Amino acid sequence: MAFIQAALACLIGVAAWCVWRRRRGPSHGWLAIGLMLVAVATAIRVPGLRSSLNATPLGAEPIKHMLVSAFGVCLAVYIHPQLVASRAGRNTCASLAAGLPVVMAACAILNGPWADGGDLLNQSWNMSSMVVYWAVYAVTSVVSMTLILISVTGHPHTRRVFGRALLVPGAATMFIWSLVLPCRYAAYQIGADQAQVFLQKISTPIATFSSGLLIVAILGPIGVKAYRLAARQRSERRLSEWLVTQTGAGLRASHTPEAAYYRQIQMADAMATLQRFAPSPDCPRDPTLMAEQMRQAAAARLAGQNPTARPPRWEWWLQEPSRTAALGEALVPRH
């Protein structure tokens, strides 16, 4: 279990870094920060780190709860970016993200110390001075998870942003996990010991499962997009190499954005050279037919035939990266 928690912490950290790199607005920055907090909170479950934090005045469990509480604020901001649309809104959300954990820390320190490795709720459910602590933790967890569940099930656009179909069961699992602690607290108050023990046992598996879904929901689309981009670039590279062979154009091999820009221009020039020898005045929209026409044009140019009087316009194939990749795949298939 320690290895699983450490791996989850690392993967959530990777997800946070990916979100930060691809952020399209302030709300994505809040999500990245929130994911980093979750990564640290997950890492606290690792026994070695947990024992070290238990030696501090706060203890490992309160620190984990504080991080999750701050994550709840960050998640709410991500789901509703209008909360930080103004300066006052940004200041309020930042104050909540930092202030609520401070309130929880004050409650934990004043009522500590806590037994090492012991469940915090078991030790504090009957302390009236810890009611504020558990109220803050429950409200931030339940409200944020409720917002995400409503968002992914009620708005298709948000579902696409979050990570396809896995987000709905992931959000539902996270919502169930947020209800575990309030239900445990209520079970203690009414004396339902068996229910409390059952909820305590399922808390960690639910948290682990929801973390895994969160990772897949965020990293999955990023990984698929990266794979498709790499495949498209390979097809474009094969097309450019073929054009070099046929026309002698000096296409650049560098992968910098500037080189890619000039490579597109040089590819257009090379295709303009070949289209003057096209066997037909029409530009096929099928990549297989277009590839065959380009082969015939290259052969006609090599044979020294005269250019056609009405050459077609082939630049349509370079206007969209997906078209260019499809043409490259049809012209020079992968071996």
Short mmCIF file of C-alpha atoms in Angstrom, two decimals:
data_model
loop_
_atom_site.label_atom_id
_atom_site.label_comp_id
_atom_site.label_asym_id
_atom_site.label_seq_id
_atom_site.Cartn_x
_atom_site.Cartn_y
_atom_site.Cartn_z
CA MET A 1 0.00 0.00 0.00
CA ALA A 2 2.89 2.38 0.75
CA PHE A 3 4.22 1.90 -2.78
CA ILE A 4 0.78 2.55 -4.27
CA GLN A 5 0.37 5.77 -2.28
CA ALA A 6 3.85 6.97 -3.27
CA ALA A 7 3.14 6.19 -6.94
CA LEU A 8 -0.21 8.00 -6.77
CA ALA A 9 1.46 11.04 -5.21
CA CYS A 10 4.02 11.13 -8.01
CA LEU A 11 1.41 10.70 -10.73
CA ILE A 12 -0.81 13.42 -9.27
CA GLY A 13 2.24 15.66 -9.19
CA VAL A 14 2.83 14.90 -12.88
CA ALA A 15 -0.83 15.72 -13.59
CA ALA A 16 -0.42 19.04 -11.77
CA TRP A 17 2.65 19.85 -13.85
CA CYS A 18 0.81 18.98 -17.08
CA VAL A 19 -2.15 21.16 -16.13
CA TRP A 20 0.19 24.03 -15.27
CA ARG A 21 2.04 23.71 -18.60
CA ARG A 22 -1.25 23.70 -20.55
CA ARG A 23 -3.12 26.26 -18.47
CA ARG A 24 -5.40 28.54 -20.48
CA GLY A 25 -6.40 30.92 -17.72
CA PRO A 26 -6.12 31.70 -14.00
CA SER A 27 -8.53 28.92 -13.06
CA HIS A 28 -6.18 26.28 -14.52
CA GLY A 29 -3.44 27.65 -12.30
CA TRP A 30 -5.69 27.12 -9.29
CA LEU A 31 -6.32 23.52 -10.40
CA ALA A 32 -2.59 22.87 -10.76
CA ILE A 33 -1.92 24.24 -7.27
CA GLY A 34 -4.78 22.16 -5.87
CA LEU A 35 -3.42 19.00 -7.49
CA MET A 36 -0.03 19.64 -5.96
CA LEU A 37 -1.70 19.89 -2.56
CA VAL A 38 -3.45 16.56 -3.19
CA ALA A 39 -0.12 15.02 -4.23
CA VAL A 40 1.44 16.06 -0.93
CA ALA A 41 -1.61 14.88 1.02
CA THR A 42 -1.40 11.50 -0.73
CA ALA A 43 2.31 11.24 0.00
CA ILE A 44 1.56 11.72 3.71
CA ARG A 45 -0.05 8.26 3.67
CA VAL A 46 3.41 6.75 3.09
CA PRO A 47 4.51 5.33 6.50
CA GLY A 48 7.99 6.89 6.53
CA LEU A 49 6.77 10.41 5.88
CA ARG A 50 3.76 9.94 8.12
CA SER A 51 5.91 8.98 11.11
CA SER A 52 8.11 12.02 10.58
CA LEU A 53 5.14 14.39 10.49
CA ASN A 54 3.61 12.78 13.56
CA ALA A 55 6.58 14.13 15.49
CA THR A 56 5.53 17.73 14.73
CA PRO A 57 3.05 19.66 16.92
CA LEU A 58 0.36 19.28 14.27
CA GLY A 59 0.69 15.62 13.35
CA ALA A 60 0.34 13.93 9.97
CA GLU A 61 -3.44 13.59 9.92
CA PRO A 62 -4.26 17.29 10.53
CA ILE A 63 -1.70 18.34 7.91
CA LYS A 64 -3.34 16.02 5.37
CA HIS A 65 -6.77 17.40 6.20
CA MET A 66 -5.51 20.98 5.84
CA LEU A 67 -4.13 20.25 2.39
CA VAL A 68 -7.37 18.60 1.27
CA SER A 69 -9.35 21.57 2.59
CA ALA A 70 -7.21 24.02 0.59
CA PHE A 71 -7.64 21.76 -2.46
CA GLY A 72 -11.40 22.06 -2.07
CA VAL A 73 -11.17 25.84 -2.42
CA CYS A 74 -8.88 25.55 -5.46
CA LEU A 75 -11.23 23.06 -7.10
CA ALA A 76 -14.23 25.31 -6.54
CA VAL A 77 -12.35 28.16 -8.23
CA TYR A 78 -11.49 25.96 -11.19
CA ILE A 79 -15.09 24.84 -11.67
CA HIS A 80 -16.40 28.40 -11.34
CA PRO A 81 -13.72 30.75 -12.77
CA GLN A 82 -16.02 33.72 -12.23
CA LEU A 83 -15.08 33.54 -8.55
CA VAL A 84 -11.68 35.05 -9.42
CA ALA A 85 -12.86 37.34 -12.21
CA SER A 86 -12.32 40.40 -10.00
CA ARG A 87 -9.53 41.44 -7.70
CA ALA A 88 -11.80 41.18 -4.68
CA GLY A 89 -12.80 37.65 -5.70
CA ARG A 90 -9.17 36.59 -6.11
CA ASN A 91 -8.27 38.00 -2.71
CA THR A 92 -11.26 36.29 -1.08
CA CYS A 93 -10.48 32.89 -2.59
CA ALA A 94 -6.80 33.18 -1.72
CA SER A 95 -7.74 34.11 1.85
CA LEU A 96 -10.04 31.09 2.11
CA ALA A 97 -7.44 28.72 0.64
CA ALA A 98 -4.85 29.91 3.16
CA GLY A 99 -7.07 30.89 6.09
CA LEU A 100 -9.20 27.78 6.49
CA PRO A 101 -6.17 25.49 6.93
CA VAL A 102 -4.79 27.95 9.48
CA VAL A 103 -8.02 27.70 11.49
CA MET A 104 -7.79 23.91 11.33
CA ALA A 105 -4.13 24.03 12.41
CA ALA A 106 -4.99 26.21 15.41
CA CYS A 107 -7.71 23.78 16.52
CA ALA A 108 -5.40 20.77 16.09
CA ILE A 109 -2.52 22.36 18.02
CA LEU A 110 -4.69 23.60 20.87
CA ASN A 111 -6.28 20.16 21.33
CA GLY A 112 -3.13 18.09 20.75
CA PRO A 113 -0.89 16.26 21.00
CA TRP A 114 -2.36 13.31 19.12
CA ALA A 115 -1.41 9.66 19.36
CA ASP A 116 1.05 8.59 16.68
CA GLY A 117 -0.65 6.59 13.96
CA GLY A 118 -4.06 6.94 15.58
CA ASP A 119 -7.15 8.00 13.70
CA LEU A 120 -7.82 11.66 14.45
CA LEU A 121 -11.58 11.31 14.48
CA ASN A 122 -11.37 8.46 16.98
CA GLN A 123 -9.47 10.78 19.32
CA SER A 124 -11.49 13.96 18.86
CA TRP A 125 -15.11 13.17 18.02
CA ASN A 126 -16.25 14.05 21.55
CA MET A 127 -14.21 17.29 21.84
CA SER A 128 -16.43 20.34 21.48
CA SER A 129 -13.41 22.49 20.62
CA MET A 130 -12.76 20.35 17.51
CA VAL A 131 -16.21 20.93 16.04
CA VAL A 132 -14.89 23.89 14.05
CA TYR A 133 -12.05 21.76 12.69
CA TRP A 134 -14.35 19.02 11.42
CA ALA A 135 -16.92 21.50 10.16
CA VAL A 136 -14.34 23.30 8.01
CA TYR A 137 -12.96 20.02 6.66
CA ALA A 138 -16.39 18.56 5.91
CA VAL A 139 -17.78 21.70 4.28
CA THR A 140 -14.79 22.28 1.99
CA SER A 141 -14.69 18.61 0.97
CA VAL A 142 -18.40 18.06 0.45
CA VAL A 143 -19.07 21.40 -1.27
CA SER A 144 -16.15 21.09 -3.71
CA MET A 145 -16.95 17.48 -4.59
CA THR A 146 -20.63 18.34 -5.01
CA LEU A 147 -19.71 21.16 -7.37
CA ILE A 148 -17.51 18.92 -9.48
CA LEU A 149 -20.17 16.21 -9.64
CA ILE A 150 -22.85 18.69 -10.72
CA SER A 151 -20.46 20.24 -13.21
CA VAL A 152 -19.39 17.06 -15.02
CA THR A 153 -22.90 15.58 -15.13
CA GLY A 154 -24.74 18.76 -16.07
CA HIS A 155 -22.46 20.47 -18.56
CA PRO A 156 -21.00 18.51 -21.49
CA HIS A 157 -18.38 21.22 -22.09
CA THR A 158 -16.93 20.77 -18.60
CA ARG A 159 -16.95 17.01 -19.08
CA ARG A 160 -14.77 17.42 -22.17
CA VAL A 161 -12.37 19.70 -20.35
CA PHE A 162 -11.95 17.39 -17.39
CA GLY A 163 -11.19 14.16 -19.17
CA ARG A 164 -13.87 12.30 -21.12
CA ALA A 165 -16.07 9.56 -19.74
CA LEU A 166 -13.88 8.65 -16.77
CA LEU A 167 -14.63 11.96 -15.10
CA VAL A 168 -18.25 11.09 -14.28
CA PRO A 169 -17.47 7.94 -12.21
CA GLY A 170 -14.41 9.71 -10.84
CA ALA A 171 -16.46 12.67 -9.66
CA ALA A 172 -19.08 10.35 -8.19
CA THR A 173 -16.41 8.41 -6.29
CA MET A 174 -14.84 11.60 -4.97
CA PHE A 175 -18.26 12.79 -3.85
CA ILE A 176 -18.87 9.52 -1.99
CA TRP A 177 -15.45 9.83 -0.37
CA SER A 178 -16.26 13.36 0.83
CA LEU A 179 -19.34 12.02 2.62
CA VAL A 180 -17.45 9.30 4.51
CA LEU A 181 -16.03 11.51 7.24
CA PRO A 182 -19.25 13.44 8.02
CA CYS A 183 -21.07 10.10 8.18
CA ARG A 184 -18.42 8.72 10.50
CA TYR A 185 -18.75 11.77 12.74
CA ALA A 186 -22.54 11.31 12.83
CA ALA A 187 -22.10 7.59 13.57
CA TYR A 188 -19.95 8.44 16.57
CA GLN A 189 -22.54 10.89 17.87
CA ILE A 190 -25.38 8.37 17.69
CA GLY A 191 -23.31 5.44 18.92
CA ALA A 192 -23.39 3.40 15.68
CA ASP A 193 -20.00 1.76 16.22
CA GLN A 194 -20.30 -0.87 13.52
CA ALA A 195 -21.21 1.70 10.88
CA GLN A 196 -18.28 3.87 11.97
CA VAL A 197 -15.82 0.98 11.71
CA PHE A 198 -17.13 0.05 8.25
CA LEU A 199 -16.82 3.64 7.00
CA GLN A 200 -13.29 3.87 8.39
CA LYS A 201 -12.28 0.72 6.50
CA ILE A 202 -13.60 1.90 3.14
CA SER A 203 -12.26 5.46 3.39
CA THR A 204 -8.72 4.74 2.18
CA PRO A 205 -9.73 2.42 -0.73
CA ILE A 206 -12.24 4.99 -1.96
CA ALA A 207 -9.66 7.77 -1.73
CA THR A 208 -7.12 5.65 -3.61
CA PHE A 209 -9.62 4.69 -6.31
CA SER A 210 -10.81 8.27 -6.80
CA SER A 211 -7.18 9.47 -7.00
CA GLY A 212 -6.51 6.91 -9.71
CA LEU A 213 -9.53 8.06 -11.70
CA LEU A 214 -8.44 11.66 -11.24
CA ILE A 215 -5.01 10.84 -12.66
CA VAL A 216 -6.42 8.97 -15.67
CA ALA A 217 -9.02 11.67 -16.32
CA ILE A 218 -6.34 14.38 -16.47
CA LEU A 219 -3.36 12.53 -17.96
CA GLY A 220 -5.39 10.32 -20.31
CA PRO A 221 -6.44 13.01 -22.81
CA ILE A 222 -3.00 14.63 -22.54
CA GLY A 223 -1.31 11.32 -23.35
CA VAL A 224 -3.67 10.59 -26.24
CA LYS A 225 -3.13 14.07 -27.63
CA ALA A 226 0.65 13.72 -27.36
CA TYR A 227 0.52 10.34 -29.11
CA ARG A 228 -1.61 11.69 -31.95
CA LEU A 229 0.64 14.73 -32.31
CA ALA A 230 3.74 12.54 -32.52
CA ALA A 231 2.08 10.30 -35.13
CA ARG A 232 1.01 13.34 -37.14
CA GLN A 233 4.51 14.81 -37.02
CA ARG A 234 6.00 11.52 -38.23
CA SER A 235 3.62 11.49 -41.19
CA GLU A 236 4.44 15.11 -42.02
CA ARG A 237 8.15 14.29 -41.78
CA ARG A 238 7.76 11.42 -44.26
CA LEU A 239 5.94 13.76 -46.64
CA SER A 240 8.67 16.38 -46.37
CA GLU A 241 11.39 13.78 -46.95
CA TRP A 242 9.58 12.54 -50.05
CA LEU A 243 9.31 16.08 -51.39
CA VAL A 244 13.04 16.57 -50.77
CA THR A 245 13.78 13.46 -52.80
CA GLN A 246 11.53 14.51 -55.69
CA THR A 247 12.26 18.23 -55.92
CA GLY A 248 15.54 18.75 -54.09
CA ALA A 249 14.02 21.34 -51.74
CA GLY A 250 16.20 22.10 -48.75
CA LEU A 251 13.72 21.30 -45.99
CA ARG A 252 14.87 21.96 -42.44
CA ALA A 253 15.35 19.06 -40.07
CA SER A 254 15.12 21.10 -36.86
CA HIS A 255 12.10 20.72 -34.55
CA THR A 256 11.95 24.34 -33.37
CA PRO A 257 8.75 26.34 -34.02
CA GLU A 258 10.64 28.65 -36.40
CA ALA A 259 11.99 25.72 -38.41
CA ALA A 260 8.52 24.16 -38.57
CA TYR A 261 7.11 27.44 -39.93
CA TYR A 262 9.72 27.68 -42.68
CA ARG A 263 9.38 23.98 -43.40
CA GLN A 264 5.69 24.52 -44.17
CA ILE A 265 6.61 27.28 -46.64
CA GLN A 266 9.23 25.08 -48.31
CA MET A 267 6.79 22.18 -48.50
CA ALA A 268 4.28 24.47 -50.21
CA ASP A 269 6.96 25.53 -52.71
CA ALA A 270 7.87 21.91 -53.41
CA MET A 271 4.24 20.95 -53.96
CA ALA A 272 3.78 23.98 -56.22
CA THR A 273 6.66 22.67 -58.31
CA LEU A 274 5.10 19.23 -58.63
CA GLN A 275 1.56 20.42 -59.29
CA ARG A 276 2.73 21.96 -62.58
CA PHE A 277 3.15 18.38 -63.83
CA ALA A 278 -0.13 17.02 -62.40
CA PRO A 279 -2.03 14.60 -64.67
CA SER A 280 -5.37 16.23 -63.80
CA PRO A 281 -6.51 19.84 -63.23
CA ASP A 282 -8.51 18.74 -60.19
CA CYS A 283 -7.22 18.45 -56.64
CA PRO A 284 -8.41 15.15 -55.12
CA ARG A 285 -9.80 15.28 -51.60
CA ASP A 286 -8.94 11.66 -50.93
CA PRO A 287 -5.36 11.21 -49.62
CA THR A 288 -4.84 7.96 -51.56
CA LEU A 289 -5.87 9.54 -54.87
CA MET A 290 -3.80 12.63 -54.09
CA ALA A 291 -0.74 10.52 -53.30
CA GLU A 292 -1.09 8.70 -56.62
CA GLN A 293 -1.41 12.01 -58.48
CA MET A 294 1.74 13.30 -56.77
CA ARG A 295 3.66 10.17 -57.77
CA GLN A 296 2.55 10.62 -61.40
CA ALA A 297 3.53 14.29 -61.30
CA ALA A 298 6.98 13.44 -59.90
CA ALA A 299 7.47 10.82 -62.61
CA ALA A 300 6.39 13.28 -65.33
CA ARG A 301 8.81 15.92 -64.02
CA LEU A 302 11.64 13.38 -63.88
CA ALA A 303 10.87 12.29 -67.46
CA GLY A 304 11.22 15.90 -68.65
CA GLN A 305 7.63 16.35 -69.76
CA ASN A 306 6.26 19.84 -70.31
CA PRO A 307 4.25 21.44 -67.47
CA THR A 308 0.48 21.37 -67.78
CA ALA A 309 -1.29 24.49 -68.98
CA ARG A 310 -3.86 24.36 -66.16
CA PRO A 311 -2.14 23.09 -63.03
CA PRO A 312 -4.33 22.25 -60.03
CA ARG A 313 -3.98 23.96 -56.66
CA TRP A 314 -2.63 21.51 -54.09
CA GLU A 315 -2.21 23.92 -51.19
CA TRP A 316 -5.49 22.63 -49.71
CA TRP A 317 -3.54 19.67 -48.36
CA LEU A 318 -1.23 21.94 -46.35
CA GLN A 319 -3.93 24.12 -44.81
CA GLU A 320 -4.73 21.65 -42.00
CA PRO A 321 -2.13 19.55 -40.11
CA SER A 322 -4.49 16.56 -40.13
CA ARG A 323 -4.76 16.71 -43.93
CA THR A 324 -0.98 16.97 -44.31
CA ALA A 325 -0.49 13.98 -42.00
CA ALA A 326 -3.08 11.93 -43.88
CA LEU A 327 -1.35 12.72 -47.17
CA GLY A 328 2.02 11.76 -45.73
CA GLU A 329 0.60 8.47 -44.45
CA ALA A 330 -0.91 7.65 -47.86
CA LEU A 331 2.18 8.72 -49.80
CA VAL A 332 4.79 7.00 -47.61
CA PRO A 333 3.07 4.38 -45.41
CA ARG A 334 4.73 3.21 -42.21
CA HIS A 335 6.67 -0.02 -42.55
#
